[in-house]
Coordinates of C-alpha atoms in Angstrom, one line a residue:
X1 CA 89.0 74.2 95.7
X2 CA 89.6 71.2 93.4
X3 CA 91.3 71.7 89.7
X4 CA 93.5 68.8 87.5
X5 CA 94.9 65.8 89.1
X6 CA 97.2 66.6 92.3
X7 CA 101.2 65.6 91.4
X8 CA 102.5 62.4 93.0
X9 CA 103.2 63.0 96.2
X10 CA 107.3 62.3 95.4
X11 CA 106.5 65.0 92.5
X12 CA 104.7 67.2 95.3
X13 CA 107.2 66.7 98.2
X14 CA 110.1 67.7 95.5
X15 CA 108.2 71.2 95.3
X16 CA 108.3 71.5 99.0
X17 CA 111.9 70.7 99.5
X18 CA 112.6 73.0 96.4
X19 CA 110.0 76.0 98.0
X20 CA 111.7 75.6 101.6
X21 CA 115.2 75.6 100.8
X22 CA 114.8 78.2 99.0
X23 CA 113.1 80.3 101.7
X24 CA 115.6 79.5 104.2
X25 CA 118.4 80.4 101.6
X26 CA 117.2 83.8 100.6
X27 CA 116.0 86.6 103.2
X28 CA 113.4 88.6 102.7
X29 CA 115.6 92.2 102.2
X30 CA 113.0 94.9 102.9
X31 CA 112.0 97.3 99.9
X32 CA 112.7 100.6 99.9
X33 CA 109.8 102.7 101.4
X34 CA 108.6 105.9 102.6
X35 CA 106.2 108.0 103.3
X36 CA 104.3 107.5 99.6
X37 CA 101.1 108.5 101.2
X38 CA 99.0 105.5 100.6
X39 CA 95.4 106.0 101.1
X40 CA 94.6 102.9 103.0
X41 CA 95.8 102.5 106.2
X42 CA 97.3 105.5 107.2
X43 CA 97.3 107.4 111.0
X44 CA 99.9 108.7 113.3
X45 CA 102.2 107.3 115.6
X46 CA 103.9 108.6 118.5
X47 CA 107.4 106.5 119.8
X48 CA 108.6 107.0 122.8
X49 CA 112.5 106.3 123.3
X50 CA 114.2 105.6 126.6
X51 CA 118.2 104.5 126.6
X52 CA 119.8 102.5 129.8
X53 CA 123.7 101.7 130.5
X54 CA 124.7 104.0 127.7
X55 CA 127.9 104.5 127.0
X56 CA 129.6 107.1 129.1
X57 CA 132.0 109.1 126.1
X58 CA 132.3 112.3 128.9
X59 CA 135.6 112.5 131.0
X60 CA 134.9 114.5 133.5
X61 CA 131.1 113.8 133.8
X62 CA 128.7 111.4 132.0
X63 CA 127.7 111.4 128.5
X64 CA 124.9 114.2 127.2
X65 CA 122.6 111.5 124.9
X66 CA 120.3 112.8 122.3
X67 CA 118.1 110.7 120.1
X68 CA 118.2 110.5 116.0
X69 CA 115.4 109.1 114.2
X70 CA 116.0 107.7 110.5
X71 CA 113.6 106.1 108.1
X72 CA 115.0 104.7 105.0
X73 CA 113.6 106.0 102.0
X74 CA 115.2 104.9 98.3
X75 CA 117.5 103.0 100.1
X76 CA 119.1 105.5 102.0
X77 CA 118.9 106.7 105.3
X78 CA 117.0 110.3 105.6
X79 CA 116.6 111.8 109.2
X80 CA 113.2 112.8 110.3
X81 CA 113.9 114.3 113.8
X82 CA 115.5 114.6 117.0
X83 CA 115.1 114.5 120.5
X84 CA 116.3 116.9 123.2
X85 CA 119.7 116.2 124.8
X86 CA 119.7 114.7 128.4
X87 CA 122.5 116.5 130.0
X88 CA 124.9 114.0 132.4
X89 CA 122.2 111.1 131.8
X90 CA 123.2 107.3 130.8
X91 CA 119.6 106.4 131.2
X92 CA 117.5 109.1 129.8
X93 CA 113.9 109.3 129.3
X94 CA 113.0 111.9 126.3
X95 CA 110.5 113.7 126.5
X96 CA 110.6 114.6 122.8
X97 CA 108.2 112.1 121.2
X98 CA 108.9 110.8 117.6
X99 CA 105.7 111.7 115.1
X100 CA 106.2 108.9 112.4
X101 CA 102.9 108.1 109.5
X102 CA 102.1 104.6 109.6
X103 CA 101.0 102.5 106.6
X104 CA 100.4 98.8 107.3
X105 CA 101.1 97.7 103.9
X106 CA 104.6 98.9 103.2
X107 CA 108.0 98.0 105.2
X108 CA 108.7 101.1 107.2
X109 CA 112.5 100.5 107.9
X110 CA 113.8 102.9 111.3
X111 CA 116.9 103.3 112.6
X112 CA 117.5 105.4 116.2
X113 CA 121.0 106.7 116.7
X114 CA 122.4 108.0 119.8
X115 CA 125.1 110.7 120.2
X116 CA 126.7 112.0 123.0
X117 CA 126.0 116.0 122.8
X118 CA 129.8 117.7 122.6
X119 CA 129.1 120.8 120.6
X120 CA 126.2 123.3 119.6
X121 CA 126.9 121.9 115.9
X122 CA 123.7 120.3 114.1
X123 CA 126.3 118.0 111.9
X124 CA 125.9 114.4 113.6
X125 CA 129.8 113.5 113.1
X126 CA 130.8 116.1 115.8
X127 CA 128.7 114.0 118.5
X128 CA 130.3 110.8 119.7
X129 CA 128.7 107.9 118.6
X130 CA 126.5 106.0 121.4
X131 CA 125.4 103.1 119.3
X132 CA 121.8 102.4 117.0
X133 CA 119.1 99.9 116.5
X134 CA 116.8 99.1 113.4
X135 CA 114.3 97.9 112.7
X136 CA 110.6 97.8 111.2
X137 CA 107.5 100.4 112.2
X138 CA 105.8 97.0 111.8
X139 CA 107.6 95.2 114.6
X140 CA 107.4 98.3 117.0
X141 CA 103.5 98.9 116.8
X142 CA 103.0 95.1 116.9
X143 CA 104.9 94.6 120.1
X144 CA 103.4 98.4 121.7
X145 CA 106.7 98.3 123.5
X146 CA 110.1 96.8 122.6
X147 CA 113.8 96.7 124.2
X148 CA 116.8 95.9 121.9
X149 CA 120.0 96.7 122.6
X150 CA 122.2 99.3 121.0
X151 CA 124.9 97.8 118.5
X152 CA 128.0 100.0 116.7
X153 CA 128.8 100.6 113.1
X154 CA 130.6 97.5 113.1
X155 CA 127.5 95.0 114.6
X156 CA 129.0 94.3 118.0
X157 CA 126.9 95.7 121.1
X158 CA 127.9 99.6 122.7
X159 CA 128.8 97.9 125.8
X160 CA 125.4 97.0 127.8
X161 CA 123.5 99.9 126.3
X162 CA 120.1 99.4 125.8
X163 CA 117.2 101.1 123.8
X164 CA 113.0 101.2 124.7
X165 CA 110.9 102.3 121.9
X166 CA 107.0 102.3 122.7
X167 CA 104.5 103.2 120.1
X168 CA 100.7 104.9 120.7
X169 CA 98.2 105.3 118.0
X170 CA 97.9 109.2 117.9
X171 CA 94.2 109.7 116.1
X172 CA 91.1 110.9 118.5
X173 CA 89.0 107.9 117.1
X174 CA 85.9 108.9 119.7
X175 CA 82.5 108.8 118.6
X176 CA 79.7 111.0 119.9
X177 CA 75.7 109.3 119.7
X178 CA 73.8 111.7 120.3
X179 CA 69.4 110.7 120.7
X180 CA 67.3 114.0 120.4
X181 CA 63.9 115.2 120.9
X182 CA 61.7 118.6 121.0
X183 CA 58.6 118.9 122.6
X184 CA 56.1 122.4 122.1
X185 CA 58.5 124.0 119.3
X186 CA 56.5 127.2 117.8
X187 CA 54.1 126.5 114.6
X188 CA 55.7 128.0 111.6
X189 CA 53.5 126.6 108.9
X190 CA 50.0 128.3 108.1
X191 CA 47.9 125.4 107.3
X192 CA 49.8 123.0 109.1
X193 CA 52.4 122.2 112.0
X194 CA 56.2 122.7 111.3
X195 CA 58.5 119.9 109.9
X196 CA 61.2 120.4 112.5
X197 CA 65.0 119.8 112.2
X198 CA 68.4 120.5 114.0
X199 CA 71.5 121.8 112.8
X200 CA 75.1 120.9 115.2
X201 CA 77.8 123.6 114.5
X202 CA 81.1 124.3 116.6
X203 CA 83.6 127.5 116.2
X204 CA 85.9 127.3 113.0
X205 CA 89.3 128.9 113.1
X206 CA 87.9 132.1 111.6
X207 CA 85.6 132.4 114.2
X208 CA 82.6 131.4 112.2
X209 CA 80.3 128.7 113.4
X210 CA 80.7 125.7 111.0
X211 CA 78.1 123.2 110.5
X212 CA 78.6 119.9 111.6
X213 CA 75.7 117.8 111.6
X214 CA 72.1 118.0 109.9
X215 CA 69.0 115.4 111.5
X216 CA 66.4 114.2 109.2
X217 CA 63.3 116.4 109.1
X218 CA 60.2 115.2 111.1
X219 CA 57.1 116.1 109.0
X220 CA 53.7 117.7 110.7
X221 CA 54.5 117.8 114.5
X222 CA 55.7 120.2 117.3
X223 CA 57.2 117.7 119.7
X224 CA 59.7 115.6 116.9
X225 CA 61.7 112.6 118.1
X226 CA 64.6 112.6 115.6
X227 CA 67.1 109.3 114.7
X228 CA 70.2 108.7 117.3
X229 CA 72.7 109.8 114.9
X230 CA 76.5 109.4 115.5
X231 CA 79.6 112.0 114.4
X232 CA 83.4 111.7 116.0
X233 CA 84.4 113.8 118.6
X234 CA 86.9 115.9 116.5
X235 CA 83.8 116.7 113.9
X236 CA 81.4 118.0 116.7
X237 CA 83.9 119.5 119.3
X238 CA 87.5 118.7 117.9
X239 CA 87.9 116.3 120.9
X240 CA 87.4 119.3 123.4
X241 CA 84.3 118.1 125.4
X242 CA 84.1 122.1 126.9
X243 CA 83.8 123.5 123.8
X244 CA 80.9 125.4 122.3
X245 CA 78.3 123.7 120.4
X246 CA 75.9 125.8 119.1
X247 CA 72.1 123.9 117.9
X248 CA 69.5 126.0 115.8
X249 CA 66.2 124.8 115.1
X250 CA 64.0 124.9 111.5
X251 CA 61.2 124.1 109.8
X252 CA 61.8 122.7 106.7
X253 CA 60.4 124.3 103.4
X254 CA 61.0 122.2 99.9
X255 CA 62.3 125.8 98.5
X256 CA 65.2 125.6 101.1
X257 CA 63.8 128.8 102.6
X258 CA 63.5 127.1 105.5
X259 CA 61.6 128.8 108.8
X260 CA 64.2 129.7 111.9
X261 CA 62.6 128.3 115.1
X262 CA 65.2 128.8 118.0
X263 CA 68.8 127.7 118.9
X264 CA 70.8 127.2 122.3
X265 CA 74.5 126.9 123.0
X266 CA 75.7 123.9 124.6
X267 CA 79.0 121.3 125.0
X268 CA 79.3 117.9 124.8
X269 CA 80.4 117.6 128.4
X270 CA 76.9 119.2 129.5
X271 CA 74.9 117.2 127.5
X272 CA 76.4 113.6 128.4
X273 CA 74.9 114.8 131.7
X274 CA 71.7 112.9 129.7
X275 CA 71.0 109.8 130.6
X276 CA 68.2 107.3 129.5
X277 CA 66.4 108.1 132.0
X278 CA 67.1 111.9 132.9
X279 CA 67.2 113.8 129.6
X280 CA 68.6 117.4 129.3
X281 CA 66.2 119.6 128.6
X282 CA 67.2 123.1 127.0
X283 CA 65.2 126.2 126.2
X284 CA 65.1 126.6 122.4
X285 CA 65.8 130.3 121.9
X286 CA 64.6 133.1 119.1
X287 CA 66.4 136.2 119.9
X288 CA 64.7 138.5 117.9
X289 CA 61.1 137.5 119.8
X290 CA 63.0 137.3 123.0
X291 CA 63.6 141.1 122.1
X292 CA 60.1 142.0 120.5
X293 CA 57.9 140.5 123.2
X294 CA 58.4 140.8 126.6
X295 CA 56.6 137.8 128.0
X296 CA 58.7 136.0 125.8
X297 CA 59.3 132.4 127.5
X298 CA 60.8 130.2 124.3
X299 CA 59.8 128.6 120.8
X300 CA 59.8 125.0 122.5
X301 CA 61.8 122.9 124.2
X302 CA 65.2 120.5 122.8
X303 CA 65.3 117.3 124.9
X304 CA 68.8 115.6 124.9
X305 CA 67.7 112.1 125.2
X306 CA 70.7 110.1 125.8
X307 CA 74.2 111.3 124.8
X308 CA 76.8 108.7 125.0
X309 CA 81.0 108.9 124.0
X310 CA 82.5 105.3 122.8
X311 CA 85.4 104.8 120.6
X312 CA 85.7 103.8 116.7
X313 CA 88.5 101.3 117.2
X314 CA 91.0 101.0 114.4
X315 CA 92.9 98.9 112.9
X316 CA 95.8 99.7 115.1
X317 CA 93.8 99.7 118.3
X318 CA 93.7 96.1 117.8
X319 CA 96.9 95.5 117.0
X320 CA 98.7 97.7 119.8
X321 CA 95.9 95.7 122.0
X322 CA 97.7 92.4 121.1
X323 CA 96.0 91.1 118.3
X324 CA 98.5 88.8 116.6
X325 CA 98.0 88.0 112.8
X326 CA 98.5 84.7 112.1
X327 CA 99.8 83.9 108.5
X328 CA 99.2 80.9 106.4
X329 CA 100.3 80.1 103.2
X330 CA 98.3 77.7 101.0
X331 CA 100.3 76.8 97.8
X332 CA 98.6 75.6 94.4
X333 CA 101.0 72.2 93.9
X334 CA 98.7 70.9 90.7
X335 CA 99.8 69.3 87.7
X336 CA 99.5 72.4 85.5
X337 CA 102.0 73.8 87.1
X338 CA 104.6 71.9 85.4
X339 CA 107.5 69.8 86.3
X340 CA 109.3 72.1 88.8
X341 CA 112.4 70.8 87.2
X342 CA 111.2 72.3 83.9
X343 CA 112.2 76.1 83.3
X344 CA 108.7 76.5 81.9
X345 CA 106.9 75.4 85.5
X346 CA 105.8 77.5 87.7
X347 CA 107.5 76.1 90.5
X348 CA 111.0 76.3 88.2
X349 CA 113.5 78.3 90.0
X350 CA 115.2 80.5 88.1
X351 CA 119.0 81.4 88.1
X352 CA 117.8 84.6 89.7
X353 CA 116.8 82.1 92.8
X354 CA 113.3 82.8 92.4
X355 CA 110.0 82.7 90.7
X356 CA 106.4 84.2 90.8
X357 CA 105.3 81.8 93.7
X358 CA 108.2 82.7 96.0
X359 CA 107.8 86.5 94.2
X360 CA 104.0 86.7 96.1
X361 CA 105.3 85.0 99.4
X362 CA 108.0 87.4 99.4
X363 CA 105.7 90.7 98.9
X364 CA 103.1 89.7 101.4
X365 CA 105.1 87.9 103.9
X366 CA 107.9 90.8 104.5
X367 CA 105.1 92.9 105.8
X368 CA 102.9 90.2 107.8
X369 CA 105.8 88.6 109.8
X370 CA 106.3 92.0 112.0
X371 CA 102.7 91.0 113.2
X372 CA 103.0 87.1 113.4
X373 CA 104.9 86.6 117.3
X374 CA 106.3 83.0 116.7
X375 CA 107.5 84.1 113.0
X376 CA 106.2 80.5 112.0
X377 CA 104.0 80.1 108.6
X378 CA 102.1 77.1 108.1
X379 CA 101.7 76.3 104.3
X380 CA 98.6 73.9 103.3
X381 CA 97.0 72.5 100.6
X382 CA 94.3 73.7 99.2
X383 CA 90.7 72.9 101.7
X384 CA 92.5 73.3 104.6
X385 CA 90.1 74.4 107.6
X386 CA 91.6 76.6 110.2
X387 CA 89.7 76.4 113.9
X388 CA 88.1 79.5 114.8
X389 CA 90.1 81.3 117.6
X390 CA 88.3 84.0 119.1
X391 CA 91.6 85.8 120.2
X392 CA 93.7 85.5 116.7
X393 CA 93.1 86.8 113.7
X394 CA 94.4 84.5 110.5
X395 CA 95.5 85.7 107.0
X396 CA 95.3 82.7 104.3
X397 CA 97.2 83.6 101.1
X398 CA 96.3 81.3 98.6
X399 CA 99.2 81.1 95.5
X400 CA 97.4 79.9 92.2
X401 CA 97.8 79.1 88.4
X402 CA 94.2 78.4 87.8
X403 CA 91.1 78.9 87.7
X404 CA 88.0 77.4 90.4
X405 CA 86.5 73.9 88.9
X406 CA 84.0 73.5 92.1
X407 CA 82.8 77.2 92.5
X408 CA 79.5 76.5 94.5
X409 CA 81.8 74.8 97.1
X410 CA 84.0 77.6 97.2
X411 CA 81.5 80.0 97.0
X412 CA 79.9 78.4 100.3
X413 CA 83.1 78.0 102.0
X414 CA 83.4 81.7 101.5
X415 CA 80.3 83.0 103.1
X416 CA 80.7 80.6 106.1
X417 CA 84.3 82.2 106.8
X418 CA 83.7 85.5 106.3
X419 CA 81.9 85.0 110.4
X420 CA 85.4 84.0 111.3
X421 CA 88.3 86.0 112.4
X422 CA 90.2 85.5 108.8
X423 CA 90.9 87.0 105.5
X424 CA 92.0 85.2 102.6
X425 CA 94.9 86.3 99.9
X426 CA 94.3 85.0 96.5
X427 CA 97.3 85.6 94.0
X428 CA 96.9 83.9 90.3
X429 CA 99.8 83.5 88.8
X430 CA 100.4 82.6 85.4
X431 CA 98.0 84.0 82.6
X432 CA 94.9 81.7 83.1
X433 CA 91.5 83.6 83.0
X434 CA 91.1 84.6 86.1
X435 CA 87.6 85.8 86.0
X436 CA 85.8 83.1 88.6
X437 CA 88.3 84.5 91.6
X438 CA 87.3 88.0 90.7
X439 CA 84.0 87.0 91.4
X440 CA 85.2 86.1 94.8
X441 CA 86.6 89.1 95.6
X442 CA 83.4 90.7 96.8
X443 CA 84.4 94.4 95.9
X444 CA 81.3 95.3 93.5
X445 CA 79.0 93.2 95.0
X446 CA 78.0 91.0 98.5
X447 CA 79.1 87.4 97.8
X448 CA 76.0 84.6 98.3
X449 CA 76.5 80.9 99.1
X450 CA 74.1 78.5 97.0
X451 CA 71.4 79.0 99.4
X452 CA 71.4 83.0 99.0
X453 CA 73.2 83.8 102.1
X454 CA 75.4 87.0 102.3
X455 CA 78.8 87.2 103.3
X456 CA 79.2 88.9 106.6
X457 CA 82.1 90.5 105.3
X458 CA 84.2 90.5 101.9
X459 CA 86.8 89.0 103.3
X460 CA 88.7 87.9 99.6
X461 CA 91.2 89.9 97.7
X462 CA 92.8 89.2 94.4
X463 CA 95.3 90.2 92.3
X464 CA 96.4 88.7 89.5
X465 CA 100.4 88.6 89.5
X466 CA 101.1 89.3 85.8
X467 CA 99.5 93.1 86.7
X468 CA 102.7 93.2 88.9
X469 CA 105.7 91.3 87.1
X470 CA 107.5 94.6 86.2
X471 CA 106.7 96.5 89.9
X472 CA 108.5 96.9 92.5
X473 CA 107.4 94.1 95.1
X474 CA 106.4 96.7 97.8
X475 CA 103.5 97.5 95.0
X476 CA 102.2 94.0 95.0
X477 CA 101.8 94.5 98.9
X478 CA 99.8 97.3 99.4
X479 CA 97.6 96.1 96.7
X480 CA 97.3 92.2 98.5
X481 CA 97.0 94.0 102.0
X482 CA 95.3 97.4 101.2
X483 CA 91.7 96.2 102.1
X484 CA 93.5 94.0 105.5
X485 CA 93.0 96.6 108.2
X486 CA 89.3 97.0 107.1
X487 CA 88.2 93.3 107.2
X488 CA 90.4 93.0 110.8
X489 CA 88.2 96.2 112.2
X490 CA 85.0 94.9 110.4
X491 CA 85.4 91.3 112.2
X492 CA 85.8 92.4 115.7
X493 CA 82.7 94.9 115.7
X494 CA 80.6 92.7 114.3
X495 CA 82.0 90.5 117.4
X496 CA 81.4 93.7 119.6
X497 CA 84.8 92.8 120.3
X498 CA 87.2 96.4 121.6
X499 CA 90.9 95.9 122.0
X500 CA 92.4 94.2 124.8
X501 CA 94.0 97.1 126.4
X502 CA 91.6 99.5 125.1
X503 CA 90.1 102.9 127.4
X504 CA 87.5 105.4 126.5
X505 CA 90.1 108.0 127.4

C-alpha cells in the first residue's frame, strides 16, 4: 500500500518512541464482559479444576476444599457454580466440571476460589478462605491446560498451593457422509418409471419420527444412485450411533402428492458396516403390501454405498490443538497523519494517554495476546511480507488514516494471501472515505486480482473507527475479530489440515 510521502525517518522514529512508551506505560485493563450472547463464535466449554498443597485450615484433620467459579460481568464478580467438596483432601481432583460459553471475541475474565468446607451454609464467608487465581477464558483454552498458583486477598501466595484448570471443547462437531443407492424399487408411475427419493428421520422427544434429511430426486429409473450428502451426527442420530434411523422411500410427483415406495429402520452404527467395496444392502419395506399379498418379497432394494463418520473441526479444535495466533501490527506513519506533536495528529496523545491508534491496538490486542505464546507483537510498515508457516496462523492489523493509492497492487497482494495461513485487520481511522478498503473486505462479493483470480478465502475485515468512538472498546473487538474464527477454520480445510491433537472420538 503506498499513499503521501512517508515522514522523515527522525519524524517516524519519534512516533515509534511515542507509540511504545506509551504501550509499556498503560496496560491493557480488560473490559467488562459476559455472557452477551454474541452470534459468532460461540460453543461450550468444560474446565476441569484440580488443587495441590492446599492449605490445611482443619485442626484435627485436613482441610474439606470446594471450588468457586466467578466470571466478571459489569465489573463485578458474579458466581456461576460450584464444585463438590473433597472431604480431608489437600490435593483434590473434582469431579464437578465447570460449563462456561466461550466467545473468542470478548475478554472472558474468571476467577476460581477455594474454601475449606466448615459448615452446611451456602454463604462463602463461613468457609475459610484457601486462596484464588484469575484470569482470562482466553488464556485457559489457548494453553488446553494451565497450572498457576493460588494467591490471597492480599497478592501474596496460600503457602505452596497450586491450582490446574484444563479446558475441552464440549460440541459433538461429527459429521455423517452418507453415499446411497436403490436397485429394483417398485414402478409407481403409469407411463413411466418412478423418480425415486429418500427421506432420513430419527425419534423426536415426543416420540414422533422427525425428518432429518431429504436426497435429490432421480428422474425415470428404478435402480437411482443418489449424491453423497453429509449432515452432523447430532442432526441424524443426536450423536448416539445405536439409535434408530428410520428411511422411507418416494416417488416424486410435482403436486407434492408424492407415491410411498417402502422404508426400513436402521442406525448409523449398522450402516458404517458399508464400505466402498462391501455395501449394505437393506430390504425396502411396504407394510400394507407385505400384509395384502402373501408372496410379498419387497419394493426394491436400498444399497448403503459407503458411510463414513469424520469431524467438522472448529475454530477451538485448532486452537486447543496448539494453534498459536501470531499478531502483527502494521501502523500507517504517513504524512497526513500530522505532526504527532500536534493535538490535531493522529498520532497526538491526548491528556487521556491515548488516541484512536493506540484505541484499535488496545481493542484487538486484549483479546489476541491470550492466543500469541511469546506475548511479542511485531509492528511493520506498511508491504511487509510475512513467510508462510505451515504450523502458525498470523493476524495483521493494519491501523490507517487513508485511503489505497495503488489498489491493483493491493488487490493482488490480497488474493495471493488469502492461500496463506493469515487474516488481515484493517481499521481506518480518521474520517477519510473509506470506500476502496470496503471493497477489500470481501463480504458481498469474492475479491479478484487484476488477472481475475479469486480469493481463496475473504480473509479482510474492516471497520472504520469513527463507527466506534462513543462504544465501549469490547464492541470494536468483536466487530474486528467476529469473522477470525471462520477464516482460521476455512484456511486449514482447505489445507486438509485437522488439529494437532485431534481424534475421531
Amino acid at each position: 500500500m503506498s499513499q503521501e510521502p512517508l515522514l522523515t525517518e527522525e519524524e517516524e522514529r519519534a512516533c515509534l518512541e511515542l507509540l511504545l512508551l506509551e504501550s509499556m506505560a498503560h496496560t491493557m485493563p480488560p473490559p467488562p464482559a459476559g455472557p452477551l450472547g454474541s452470534q459468532y463464535c460461540v460453543c461450550k466449554v468444560e474446565l476441569s479444576v484440580c488443587g495441590q498443597n492446599l492449605l490445611d485450615r482443619d485442626v484435627t484433620s485436613k482441610s474439606d476444599p470446594f471450588c468457586v467459579l466467578f466470571m466478571e460481568v459489569n465489573g463485578k464478580w458474579v458466581e456461576l457454580d460450584r464444585t463438590e467438596t473433597a472431604v480431608n483432601n489437600l490435593n483434590p481432583a473434582f469431579a464437578k466440571k465447570f460449563i462456561v460459553d466461550y466467545h473468542f471475541e470478548e475478554v472472558q475474565k474468571l476467577k476460581f476460589a477455594l474454601f475449606d468446607q466448615d459448615k452446611s451454609s451456602m454463604q462463602l464467608y463461613e468457609h475459610d478462605f484457601l486462596g484464588e487465581f484469575s484470569c482470562t477464558l482466553g488464556m485457559i483454552v489457548s494453553s488446553k491446560k494451565i497450572t498457576r498458583s493460588l494467591l490471597l486477598g492480599n497478592g501474596k501466595p496460600a503457602g505452596k498451593g497450586m491450582i490446574t484448570i484444563a479446558a475441552q471443547e464440549l460440541s459433538d462437531n461429527r459429521v455423517i457422509t452418507l453415499s446411497m443407492a436403490g436397485r429394483k424399487l417398485d414402478k409407481k408411475d403409469l407411463f413411466g418409471k418412478s423418480d425415486p427419493f429418500l427421506e432420513f428421520y430419527k425419534p423426536g422427544d415426543d416420540g414422533k419420527w422427525m425428518l432429518v434429511h431429504r436426497t435429490e430426486v432421480i428422474k425415470y429409473t428404478l435402480d437411482p444412485v443418489w449424491k453423497p450428502f453429509t449432515v452432523p451426527l447430532v442432526s441424524l442420530c443426536d450423536g448416539d450411533v445405536e439409535k434408530p434411523v428410520k428411511v422411507m422411500c418416494y416417488d416424486y410427483d410435482s403436486d407434492g402428492g408424492h407415491d410411498f415406495i417402502g422404508e426400513f429402520q436402521t442406525s448409523v452404527a449398522r450402516m458404517c458396516e458399508a464400505q466402498d467395496a462391501f455395501p449394505l444392502e437393506v430390504e425396502c419395506i411396504n407394510p400394507k403390501k407385505q400384509k395384502k399379498k402373501k408372496n410379498y418379497k419387497n419394493s426394491g432394494i436400498i444399497i448403503v454405498k459407503s458411510c463414513k463418520i469424520t469431524r467438522d473441526f472448529s475454530f477451538l479444535d485448532y486452537i486447543l490443538g496448539g494453534c498459536q495466533l501470531m499478531f502483527t501490527v502494521g501502523i500507517d506513519f504517513t504524512a497526513s497523519n500530522g505532526n504527532p506533536r500536534d493535538p490535531s495528529s493522529l498520532h497526538y496523545i491526548s491528556p487521556m494517554g491515548t488516541n484512536e491508534y493506540l484505541s484499535a491496538l488496545w481493542a484487538v490486542g486484549q483479546i489476541i495476546q491470550d492466543y500469541d505464546s511469546d506475548k511479542m507483537f511485531p509492528a511493520l510498515g506498511f508491504g511487509a511480507q510475512l513467510p508462510p508457516d505451515w504450523k502458525q496462523y498470523f493476524i495483521l492489523l493494519i491501523i490507517t488514516d487513508g485511503v489505497i493509492s495503488d489498489m491493483d497492487e493491493t488487490r493482488d497482494a490480497v488474493v495471493q494471501a488469502s492461500k496463506l495461513p493469515m487474516s488481515i485487520i484493517i481499521v481506518g481511522v480518521g474520517n477519510a472515505d473509506f470506500a476502496a478498503m470496503e471493497f477489500l473486505d470481501g463480504d458481498s462479493r469474492v475479491l479478484r486480482s487484476q488477472t481475475g483470480e479469486e480469493a481463496l478465502r475473504d480473509i479482510v475485515q474492516f471497520v472504520p473507527f469513527r463507527d466506534f468512538r462513543n462504544a465501549p472498546k469490547e464492541t470494536l473487538a468483536k466487530a474486528v475479530l467476529a469473522e477470525l474464527p471462520q477464516q482460521v477454520v476455512q484456511y486449514f480445510k482447505h489445507q486438509n489440515l485437522p488439529p494437532i491433537t485431534s481424534d475421531l472420538g
